[in-house]
Amino acid sequence: GPAAWGADEPVRVAVAANFKQTMDRLAADFSKRTGELAPIVSSGASGLLYSQIVQGAPFDVFFSADQDRPVRLEQDGLVVPGSRYTYAVGKLAIWRPGRTWSGTLEQALKAPDVKVVSIANPAVAPYGVAAQQVLEKLGLWAKPPFRVVQGESLGQAFQFVATGNAQLGFIALSQVKEAMSAAEGTIANEVLEIDSRLYAPLAQDAVRLKRSAGKAAVGRFLDFVRSPEGRAMIAAAGYAQDP
Amino acid sequence: MNAALDLTPLALSLRLAAVTAVILLILGTPLAWWLAQGRSRVRFLVEALVVLPVVLPPTVLGFYLLQLLGANGPLGRLWSLLDVRLVFSFTGLVIGSVIFSLPFVVYPLKGVFEKVPRAQLEAAATLGAGPLDRFFSVAVPASLSGFLAAGVLAFAHTLGEFGVVLMLGGNIPGETQVLSIAIYNHVEQLQYPAAHALSAGLVAFSFVVLAVLHFTHSRTKAAT
Amino acid sequence: MNAALDLTPLALSLRLAAVTAVILLILGTPLAWWLAQGRSRVRFLVEALVVLPVVLPPTVLGFYLLQLLGANGPLGRLWSLLDVRLVFSFTGLVIGSVIFSLPFVVYPLKGVFEKVPRAQLEAAATLGAGPLDRFFSVAVPASLSGFLAAGVLAFAHTLGEFGVVLMLGGNIPGETQVLSIAIYNHVEQLQYPAAHALSAGLVAFSFVVLAVLHFTHSRTKAAT
Amino acid sequence: MTRLNGRFTLRRGGFLLDTAFDSAGPGVTALCGPSGAGKTSLLRCLAGLEMPEAGTLSVGGEVWFDAERGVSVPPQRRSIGYVTQEPSLFAHLSVEDNLLYGYKRLAPSARKTTLEDVVDGLGLKSLLPRRVTNLSGGERQRVAIGRALLRSPQVLLLDEPVSALDVAGRADVLRYLRLVLERFAVRSVYVSHDLREAARLANEMLWMEGGKVVAQGNARDVLTDVHLPFAELDEAESLLDGVIEGHDEQMGLTRIRCANQALWLTQVEAPVGSSHRVQIAARDVSLALSAPGAVSILNVLEAKVSDLVVAPRQPAQMIVRLDVAGHPLLARITRKSALALQLQTGTPVWALVKSVALAE
Amino acid sequence: MTRLNGRFTLRRGGFLLDTAFDSAGPGVTALCGPSGAGKTSLLRCLAGLEMPEAGTLSVGGEVWFDAERGVSVPPQRRSIGYVTQEPSLFAHLSVEDNLLYGYKRLAPSARKTTLEDVVDGLGLKSLLPRRVTNLSGGERQRVAIGRALLRSPQVLLLDEPVSALDVAGRADVLRYLRLVLERFAVRSVYVSHDLREAARLANEMLWMEGGKVVAQGNARDVLTDVHLPFAELDEAESLLDGVIEGHDEQMGLTRIRCANQALWLTQVEAPVGSSHRVQIAARDVSLALSAPGAVSILNVLEAKVSDLVVAPRQPAQMIVRLDVAGHPLLARITRKSALALQLQTGTPVWALVKSVALAE
Ligand SMILES: Nc1ncnc2c1ncn2[C@@H]1O[C@H](COP(=O)(O)OP(=O)(O)OP(=O)(O)O)[C@@H](O)[C@H]1O
Ligand SMILES: Nc1ncnc2c1ncn2[C@@H]1O[C@H](COP(=O)(O)OP(=O)(O)OP(=O)(O)O)[C@@H](O)[C@H]1O
Ligand SMILES: [Mg+2]
Ligand SMILES: [Mg+2]
């Protein structure tokens, strides 16, 4: 029942799937430093989290993968006014397993053995939109010399490459670190970060939800995420900060 | 974070699958019996209706259920008067799973119920058994394999279910984060070893449970 | 993007569901018959095995199938020698859907096959019908409702399926982007009117098809 | 006793059951008729398993069915035992549990018999723990009979209950059945194609054809009416009531006085002075104009021809109805013999009775 | 003709079928015995529906089963028609399609009969378009018989095929069956609890008890052997072969010469001079020491007592085997009569035969 979010309740965080691991680390670190309860982290696609929040999901803060959904929540009046801010800006990269990087992005994409390229679904994932923009800029979107397969999420776009079904994939730079931490071995030298001018900034916004009112720990957690320590952890995960 | 060792999602999944299977058997049995043996002319409409939950993608079904049962949904408001939250709780998972696996219980049961020999039901009636008594003393024992099938499908389908549960439950660790979501998360987070371990465990565990169930059932059949 | 008017995903979904249901009936029927009437002692193991595809979350199942059937997977390599691509193609969708809906075909069929009267099979044998002939001339007509149930479940479950299809298909518009993915995308993008329109269309269409099927079946049963 | 009366109109495809019946009882009413006459359909209406479009049924004064008033007592609340033409045992229960199915559903006070009694009477002892699916045809029938008896019904419906039994087994079962029916004053409707079997049990007979009861009455009268279909059957027979006069222990015979004359039959266990009914097959009766000399035929009765017709389906045979001191007795002889003996109504004759059996 | 011989060992729970048999044919072999004797089990072994642990079966010289050599021709490749004790019609097919099921699966050249013939012979015309689920018991049996006949089998297995038919229907069906069996020289094994019925059809009889064939032989000999179980049955009877001597058109009678004496029976449609077999029920035979005077009994035969025993189950009765010019004839009389007539082996007697019927 509603009594469940009393004062000594842990902070409940809804986070876009691509930021989940970073959030897990932030939460653990927060708890270790402050001695407070570790926040409970629920992840999902941003659009689904949005629907759940509208329907009263018990989340205190929402870390979206884009700016659109937090804005919508603001308009819906579910957000503590003034709490929206950009907590990270994503970096797009391409991953070409099996070879140490050389040459340009364009060369890589036009290599004859690149038959399948995976991206996140532009319809649902901001990174997909960014990938589409890159391909458009390079004139490879309308009639690509390869097949474009779309993952429902960044994770799936990554898996298509990881399983060898795509020779090249557009991923988030943050996934490189994740893959390393997940003992996939380092793939850092198989990855090329894409010039951020080729795509619109991947700003990811967070909001504090109104229902967290009166729960002081929420403010402390958000402060921690915004603190230099928190920002350092986000940067280390492969994100830029708000420009 | 070493989620591979966190057994909460597994326990939650098993509890959810068991509760769902039991509720589905309780709800699905009379429905299937009515479909199989009833005389109403509109049965075919209900037969079609029962299948509809699975033609929608689970996440989308979950989305609509969320609209219906959520804080702003018509049913959600009603229940919140009773201080019961239907979504983002175990209750929500159960409701979603029950709806989503309904056809997999109703159809196999209906199939075997149709084959209960009418002569045996009539014999039971002339021997003094009323409709309910006939159902339990004749139809149920003659349909055990159907119950097993229905239960197994409901249990397994609920174990693997993901979209509805994610939507209605909210992926809250320790509360609504079931095993399927946990595995999904691991895959999504590229934590493959953890995903493999959990998947293998789930598959092996399910296999053993199912094999034991079927083996026991085949023994029972041979014995009676 | 006005996908509400784009009927390609719908056509693809229907084709996928139909092909999957047909293949599943073709594969599932002998398997179910063997499980129902065979004498092997290891049937219970196979019965358990058949259910395993649904205990894994669909996306995760898709992930493993991708490993197996993909370019670097053992089966994928084999088939690529024949210049057949198993993933990111309609073939891939079909394979994934078939595996994922297998229990929903095998179990209902097995249920009715078990109830085919042995006396009738024996009568057919003494009248000169070999095993295959007996199966088609006695068991199949006696099990029509089981086939209907199996077909309906396979069709509907494939229509709504999402995770496996997404993983094996790669969501390629016009090729592997089925309706369930399209609807999901709309929901995810908060394009609710489009999502509602597609969902309502899918549900209404399915309802009509299913109702007609069941109505026809109930007529046939009454007539013979 | 329990009177069964009513009428039913039931349409099933091209078949129309449309008949009235009134059977006062007591005891067994035999229901006979050709295949497809509607015997099973009538029993199903009595049991409440068919819902006639029109009609009524009252049993011992209680209304069980009345289409107009919308009354229809469901089968489980009619006190019936129904042994169907093809036994439908519960495949998932053992023989014992099949037998006890109806018994368990009775209030202990309503139980008229016990498992032991029925098991002994029907010879089911060795079958009790068996599953029913691999019983032989005759075993299945006996279990079905036992199950119906253990329900201790007011009315017992028997649809060819012993058709799969061999002659000896059939006799055993019928003997036991007769005993139970009498002991508990059960009303019974008994479908049989074997007229001798039916006559041995029945007080009353119904003959159905084309969905209608076309002849009905006291078994003795119906059986010996030369204008009714019974008399023309191979198994036609007569029933005579009598009193036991004595036993010839040495020969194993019993003398019974029927129609004021003595008849010998195989010794029966019954006290001198007790009343019994005997049955005499028409084909076992020969006729002579004078008292015969030394023959192996024990029983010779003085009689008078009261009616005679040519057997409708066998024109070489005549059916002769005799009057034995007021009691009807059927004889079947060839037309040649009848002509040689110059039989006509009123001719005094000697009836040579080859075989006499106790009917009850 | 098709000889059936072999032996089977088949264990089913507590029951052991363990018997050898050798039935040379031609024609019908009757299989009788008490309920649970193993008759159905034996037929199922013949049909190939049971797999005996040991044994052999050869039919007309062809090996259908040999456990040791691992030979077992599957049912569908044995040329059998099997009418089971409880008819198992195909519920999803019409009566017509049921009838044609086996027929359609035969090469046209192997078809010995036609749908029309069978439908006419069994009176199934009006049932053809019907679904089988609502047929009456007797109708179901006739359809099952028709279905088996239309398979044009070499061997026909009949398990109480007419148990649900009324007397007239039964006679019609058996008449037709006899016709077909003869016309197409079909070998048949016929289980029946009605000995008269069996005798009317059979050349040979097997008696089973407790899973074993305990008596076997020519129907005439087996039936009249006073030491075999047949003779003690109520329905015990004798078979005599004879030649038609003439017809009495006016009286509707036929004279047949059997055992050198004349017997009268209901007129039959058969040319003078043709051979026939007649059956005489033991209970229809009375004995006299002197030639009787005017009686309605047409047939009086000179005979000699060749054997006599007290009926094992009915100690008041005696079973007497007569020798009528070398042919055996059974009579059943009371012990009292036997004593009065002072019968012993060798006593010359007159056999008064109440009723004679054509057996084939
Ligand atoms: N739905 C139906 N449509 C047409 N005829 C039907 C239907 N149901 C029953 N009949 C016919 O009704 C008749 C009476 O059936 P019933 O079973 O009462 O006969 P019966 O007297 O018991 O015969 P039997 O002695 O052969 O068992 C049969 O000829 C049967 O074919
Ligand atoms: N699995 C089993 N376990 C124990 N006994 C069995 C089994 N199967 C059959 N029997 C017994 O075998 C015996 C022979 O059966 P069968 O059906 O051959 O008898 P039958 O001679 O045809 O009798 P009926 O005249 O009653 O039909 C029966 O007593 C039956 O109960
Ligand atoms: Mg009937
Ligand atoms: Mg039998």
PDB file of N, CA and C in Angstrom, chain B residues 95-146:
ATOM      1  N   ILE B  95      -2.601 -11.219 -12.162  1.00  0.00           N
ATOM      2  CA  ILE B  95      -3.693 -10.876 -13.067  1.00  0.00           C
ATOM      3  C   ILE B  95      -3.237 -10.953 -14.520  1.00  0.00           C
ATOM      4  N   GLY B  96      -2.105 -10.332 -14.786  1.00  0.00           N
ATOM      5  CA  GLY B  96      -1.595 -10.322 -16.155  1.00  0.00           C
ATOM      6  C   GLY B  96      -1.312 -11.734 -16.655  1.00  0.00           C
ATOM      7  N   SER B  97      -0.652 -12.530 -15.836  1.00  0.00           N
ATOM      8  CA  SER B  97      -0.290 -13.874 -16.260  1.00  0.00           C
ATOM      9  C   SER B  97      -1.526 -14.726 -16.489  1.00  0.00           C
ATOM     10  N   VAL B  98      -2.502 -14.553 -15.623  1.00  0.00           N
ATOM     11  CA  VAL B  98      -3.719 -15.345 -15.761  1.00  0.00           C
ATOM     12  C   VAL B  98      -4.389 -15.044 -17.098  1.00  0.00           C
ATOM     13  N   ILE B  99      -4.515 -13.758 -17.389  1.00  0.00           N
ATOM     14  CA  ILE B  99      -5.176 -13.400 -18.646  1.00  0.00           C
ATOM     15  C   ILE B  99      -4.367 -13.902 -19.829  1.00  0.00           C
ATOM     16  N   PHE B 100      -3.066 -13.772 -19.737  1.00  0.00           N
ATOM     17  CA  PHE B 100      -2.234 -14.085 -20.886  1.00  0.00           C
ATOM     18  C   PHE B 100      -2.145 -15.579 -21.163  1.00  0.00           C
ATOM     19  N   SER B 101      -2.298 -16.412 -20.137  1.00  0.00           N
ATOM     20  CA  SER B 101      -2.192 -17.848 -20.373  1.00  0.00           C
ATOM     21  C   SER B 101      -3.547 -18.535 -20.454  1.00  0.00           C
ATOM     22  N   LEU B 102      -4.608 -17.750 -20.366  1.00  0.00           N
ATOM     23  CA  LEU B 102      -5.951 -18.341 -20.352  1.00  0.00           C
ATOM     24  C   LEU B 102      -6.196 -19.358 -21.470  1.00  0.00           C
ATOM     25  N   PRO B 103      -5.900 -19.013 -22.736  1.00  0.00           N
ATOM     26  CA  PRO B 103      -6.224 -19.988 -23.784  1.00  0.00           C
ATOM     27  C   PRO B 103      -5.452 -21.289 -23.651  1.00  0.00           C
ATOM     28  N   PHE B 104      -4.250 -21.227 -23.075  1.00  0.00           N
ATOM     29  CA  PHE B 104      -3.438 -22.435 -22.991  1.00  0.00           C
ATOM     30  C   PHE B 104      -3.950 -23.386 -21.917  1.00  0.00           C
ATOM     31  N   VAL B 105      -4.850 -22.889 -21.110  1.00  0.00           N
ATOM     32  CA  VAL B 105      -5.499 -23.757 -20.127  1.00  0.00           C
ATOM     33  C   VAL B 105      -6.863 -24.186 -20.658  1.00  0.00           C
ATOM     34  N   VAL B 106      -7.600 -23.227 -21.183  1.00  0.00           N
ATOM     35  CA  VAL B 106      -8.974 -23.528 -21.601  1.00  0.00           C
ATOM     36  C   VAL B 106      -8.998 -24.514 -22.773  1.00  0.00           C
ATOM     37  N   TYR B 107      -8.130 -24.321 -23.746  1.00  0.00           N
ATOM     38  CA  TYR B 107      -8.201 -25.174 -24.935  1.00  0.00           C
ATOM     39  C   TYR B 107      -7.865 -26.648 -24.668  1.00  0.00           C
ATOM     40  N   PRO B 108      -6.743 -26.932 -24.018  1.00  0.00           N
ATOM     41  CA  PRO B 108      -6.488 -28.359 -23.752  1.00  0.00           C
ATOM     42  C   PRO B 108      -7.575 -28.987 -22.886  1.00  0.00           C
ATOM     43  N   LEU B 109      -8.068 -28.239 -21.909  1.00  0.00           N
ATOM     44  CA  LEU B 109      -9.108 -28.797 -21.051  1.00  0.00           C
ATOM     45  C   LEU B 109     -10.374 -29.056 -21.858  1.00  0.00           C
ATOM     46  N   LYS B 110     -10.753 -28.086 -22.648  1.00  0.00           N
ATOM     47  CA  LYS B 110     -11.945 -28.262 -23.467  1.00  0.00           C
ATOM     48  C   LYS B 110     -11.786 -29.503 -24.349  1.00  0.00           C
ATOM     49  N   GLY B 111     -10.600 -29.665 -24.905  1.00  0.00           N
ATOM     50  CA  GLY B 111     -10.351 -30.810 -25.777  1.00  0.00           C
ATOM     51  C   GLY B 111     -10.640 -32.137 -25.088  1.00  0.00           C
ATOM     52  N   VAL B 112     -10.144 -32.321 -23.876  1.00  0.00           N
ATOM     53  CA  VAL B 112     -10.384 -33.600 -23.207  1.00  0.00           C
ATOM     54  C   VAL B 112     -11.800 -33.668 -22.649  1.00  0.00           C
ATOM     55  N   PHE B 113     -12.324 -32.528 -22.217  1.00  0.00           N
ATOM     56  CA  PHE B 113     -13.692 -32.547 -21.678  1.00  0.00           C
ATOM     57  C   PHE B 113     -14.695 -32.998 -22.739  1.00  0.00           C
ATOM     58  N   GLU B 114     -14.419 -32.616 -23.997  1.00  0.00           N
ATOM     59  CA  GLU B 114     -15.336 -33.036 -25.065  1.00  0.00           C
ATOM     60  C   GLU B 114     -15.351 -34.547 -25.223  1.00  0.00           C
ATOM     61  N   LYS B 115     -14.272 -35.187 -24.781  1.00  0.00           N
ATOM     62  CA  LYS B 115     -14.180 -36.624 -24.997  1.00  0.00           C
ATOM     63  C   LYS B 115     -14.650 -37.436 -23.797  1.00  0.00           C
ATOM     64  N   VAL B 116     -15.107 -36.766 -22.767  1.00  0.00           N
ATOM     65  CA  VAL B 116     -15.641 -37.535 -21.636  1.00  0.00           C
ATOM     66  C   VAL B 116     -16.882 -38.267 -22.134  1.00  0.00           C
ATOM     67  N   PRO B 117     -16.900 -39.588 -22.026  1.00  0.00           N
ATOM     68  CA  PRO B 117     -18.011 -40.336 -22.615  1.00  0.00           C
ATOM     69  C   PRO B 117     -19.355 -39.918 -22.003  1.00  0.00           C
ATOM     70  N   ARG B 118     -20.277 -39.550 -22.878  1.00  0.00           N
ATOM     71  CA  ARG B 118     -21.581 -39.127 -22.407  1.00  0.00           C
ATOM     72  C   ARG B 118     -22.261 -40.263 -21.632  1.00  0.00           C
ATOM     73  N   ALA B 119     -22.025 -41.485 -22.098  1.00  0.00           N
ATOM     74  CA  ALA B 119     -22.656 -42.627 -21.438  1.00  0.00           C
ATOM     75  C   ALA B 119     -22.229 -42.711 -19.974  1.00  0.00           C
ATOM     76  N   GLN B 120     -20.971 -42.373 -19.698  1.00  0.00           N
ATOM     77  CA  GLN B 120     -20.515 -42.448 -18.311  1.00  0.00           C
ATOM     78  C   GLN B 120     -21.132 -41.337 -17.462  1.00  0.00           C
ATOM     79  N   LEU B 121     -21.291 -40.164 -18.064  1.00  0.00           N
ATOM     80  CA  LEU B 121     -21.938 -39.078 -17.317  1.00  0.00           C
ATOM     81  C   LEU B 121     -23.392 -39.446 -17.036  1.00  0.00           C
ATOM     82  N   GLU B 122     -24.026 -40.050 -18.021  1.00  0.00           N
ATOM     83  CA  GLU B 122     -25.416 -40.451 -17.821  1.00  0.00           C
ATOM     84  C   GLU B 122     -25.507 -41.550 -16.763  1.00  0.00           C
ATOM     85  N   ALA B 123     -24.581 -42.485 -16.835  1.00  0.00           N
ATOM     86  CA  ALA B 123     -24.585 -43.549 -15.831  1.00  0.00           C
ATOM     87  C   ALA B 123     -24.452 -42.934 -14.430  1.00  0.00           C
ATOM     88  N   ALA B 124     -23.558 -41.977 -14.310  1.00  0.00           N
ATOM     89  CA  ALA B 124     -23.368 -41.334 -13.008  1.00  0.00           C
ATOM     90  C   ALA B 124     -24.655 -40.656 -12.555  1.00  0.00           C
ATOM     91  N   ALA B 125     -25.349 -40.025 -13.495  1.00  0.00           N
ATOM     92  CA  ALA B 125     -26.605 -39.360 -13.130  1.00  0.00           C
ATOM     93  C   ALA B 125     -27.618 -40.377 -12.620  1.00  0.00           C
ATOM     94  N   THR B 126     -27.757 -41.490 -13.332  1.00  0.00           N
ATOM     95  CA  THR B 126     -28.749 -42.472 -12.874  1.00  0.00           C
ATOM     96  C   THR B 126     -28.314 -43.120 -11.560  1.00  0.00           C
ATOM     97  N   LEU B 127     -27.043 -42.994 -11.231  1.00  0.00           N
ATOM     98  CA  LEU B 127     -26.592 -43.559  -9.958  1.00  0.00           C
ATOM     99  C   LEU B 127     -26.652 -42.518  -8.841  1.00  0.00           C
ATOM    100  N   GLY B 128     -27.281 -41.379  -9.138  1.00  0.00           N
ATOM    101  CA  GLY B 128     -27.547 -40.424  -8.070  1.00  0.00           C
ATOM    102  C   GLY B 128     -26.584 -39.260  -7.974  1.00  0.00           C
ATOM    103  N   ALA B 129     -25.704 -39.109  -8.968  1.00  0.00           N
ATOM    104  CA  ALA B 129     -24.738 -38.018  -8.888  1.00  0.00           C
ATOM    105  C   ALA B 129     -25.283 -36.781  -9.606  1.00  0.00           C
ATOM    106  N   GLY B 130     -25.331 -35.677  -8.897  1.00  0.00           N
ATOM    107  CA  GLY B 130     -25.741 -34.409  -9.501  1.00  0.00           C
ATOM    108  C   GLY B 130     -24.648 -33.871 -10.415  1.00  0.00           C
ATOM    109  N   PRO B 131     -24.928 -32.749 -11.083  1.00  0.00           N
ATOM    110  CA  PRO B 131     -23.982 -32.238 -12.083  1.00  0.00           C
ATOM    111  C   PRO B 131     -22.575 -32.019 -11.532  1.00  0.00           C
ATOM    112  N   LEU B 132     -22.475 -31.417 -10.361  1.00  0.00           N
ATOM    113  CA  LEU B 132     -21.168 -31.123  -9.802  1.00  0.00           C
ATOM    114  C   LEU B 132     -20.443 -32.412  -9.424  1.00  0.00           C
ATOM    115  N   ASP B 133     -21.204 -33.296  -8.805  1.00  0.00           N
ATOM    116  CA  ASP B 133     -20.680 -34.593  -8.411  1.00  0.00           C
ATOM    117  C   ASP B 133     -20.186 -35.353  -9.642  1.00  0.00           C
ATOM    118  N   ARG B 134     -20.988 -35.359 -10.703  1.00  0.00           N
ATOM    119  CA  ARG B 134     -20.589 -36.021 -11.948  1.00  0.00           C
ATOM    120  C   ARG B 134     -19.294 -35.425 -12.469  1.00  0.00           C
ATOM    121  N   PHE B 135     -19.241 -34.111 -12.402  1.00  0.00           N
ATOM    122  CA  PHE B 135     -18.051 -33.458 -12.922  1.00  0.00           C
ATOM    123  C   PHE B 135     -16.803 -33.935 -12.176  1.00  0.00           C
ATOM    124  N   PHE B 136     -16.895 -33.919 -10.853  1.00  0.00           N
ATOM    125  CA  PHE B 136     -15.704 -34.283 -10.082  1.00  0.00           C
ATOM    126  C   PHE B 136     -15.438 -35.781 -10.060  1.00  0.00           C
ATOM    127  N   SER B 137     -16.490 -36.577 -10.082  1.00  0.00           N
ATOM    128  CA  SER B 137     -16.261 -38.013  -9.934  1.00  0.00           C
ATOM    129  C   SER B 137     -16.083 -38.725 -11.271  1.00  0.00           C
ATOM    130  N   VAL B 138     -16.509 -38.115 -12.355  1.00  0.00           N
ATOM    131  CA  VAL B 138     -16.372 -38.771 -13.661  1.00  0.00           C
ATOM    132  C   VAL B 138     -15.497 -37.961 -14.617  1.00  0.00           C
ATOM    133  N   ALA B 139     -15.880 -36.699 -14.806  1.00  0.00           N
ATOM    134  CA  ALA B 139     -15.176 -35.913 -15.829  1.00  0.00           C
ATOM    135  C   ALA B 139     -13.724 -35.649 -15.443  1.00  0.00           C
ATOM    136  N   VAL B 140     -13.508 -35.251 -14.203  1.00  0.00           N
ATOM    137  CA  VAL B 140     -12.139 -34.913 -13.799  1.00  0.00           C
ATOM    138  C   VAL B 140     -11.203 -36.122 -13.894  1.00  0.00           C
ATOM    139  N   PRO B 141     -11.565 -37.260 -13.306  1.00  0.00           N
ATOM    140  CA  PRO B 141     -10.641 -38.395 -13.417  1.00  0.00           C
ATOM    141  C   PRO B 141     -10.417 -38.838 -14.860  1.00  0.00           C
ATOM    142  N   ALA B 142     -11.424 -38.645 -15.708  1.00  0.00           N
ATOM    143  CA  ALA B 142     -11.259 -39.044 -17.105  1.00  0.00           C
ATOM    144  C   ALA B 142     -10.421 -38.028 -17.872  1.00  0.00           C
ATOM    145  N   SER B 143     -10.123 -36.884 -17.247  1.00  0.00           N
ATOM    146  CA  SER B 143      -9.463 -35.808 -17.979  1.00  0.00           C
ATOM    147  C   SER B 143      -8.128 -35.427 -17.359  1.00  0.00           C
ATOM    148  N   LEU B 144      -7.574 -36.315 -16.555  1.00  0.00           N
ATOM    149  CA  LEU B 144      -6.347 -35.958 -15.839  1.00  0.00           C
ATOM    150  C   LEU B 144      -5.246 -35.483 -16.778  1.00  0.00           C
ATOM    151  N   SER B 145      -5.114 -36.159 -17.918  1.00  0.00           N
ATOM    152  CA  SER B 145      -4.033 -35.752 -18.808  1.00  0.00           C
ATOM    153  C   SER B 145      -4.269 -34.333 -19.317  1.00  0.00           C
ATOM    154  N   GLY B 146      -5.530 -33.956 -19.481  1.00  0.00           N
ATOM    155  CA  GLY B 146      -5.831 -32.588 -19.892  1.00  0.00           C
ATOM    156  C   GLY B 146      -5.442 -31.585 -18.821  1.00  0.00           C
TER     157      GLY B 146
END
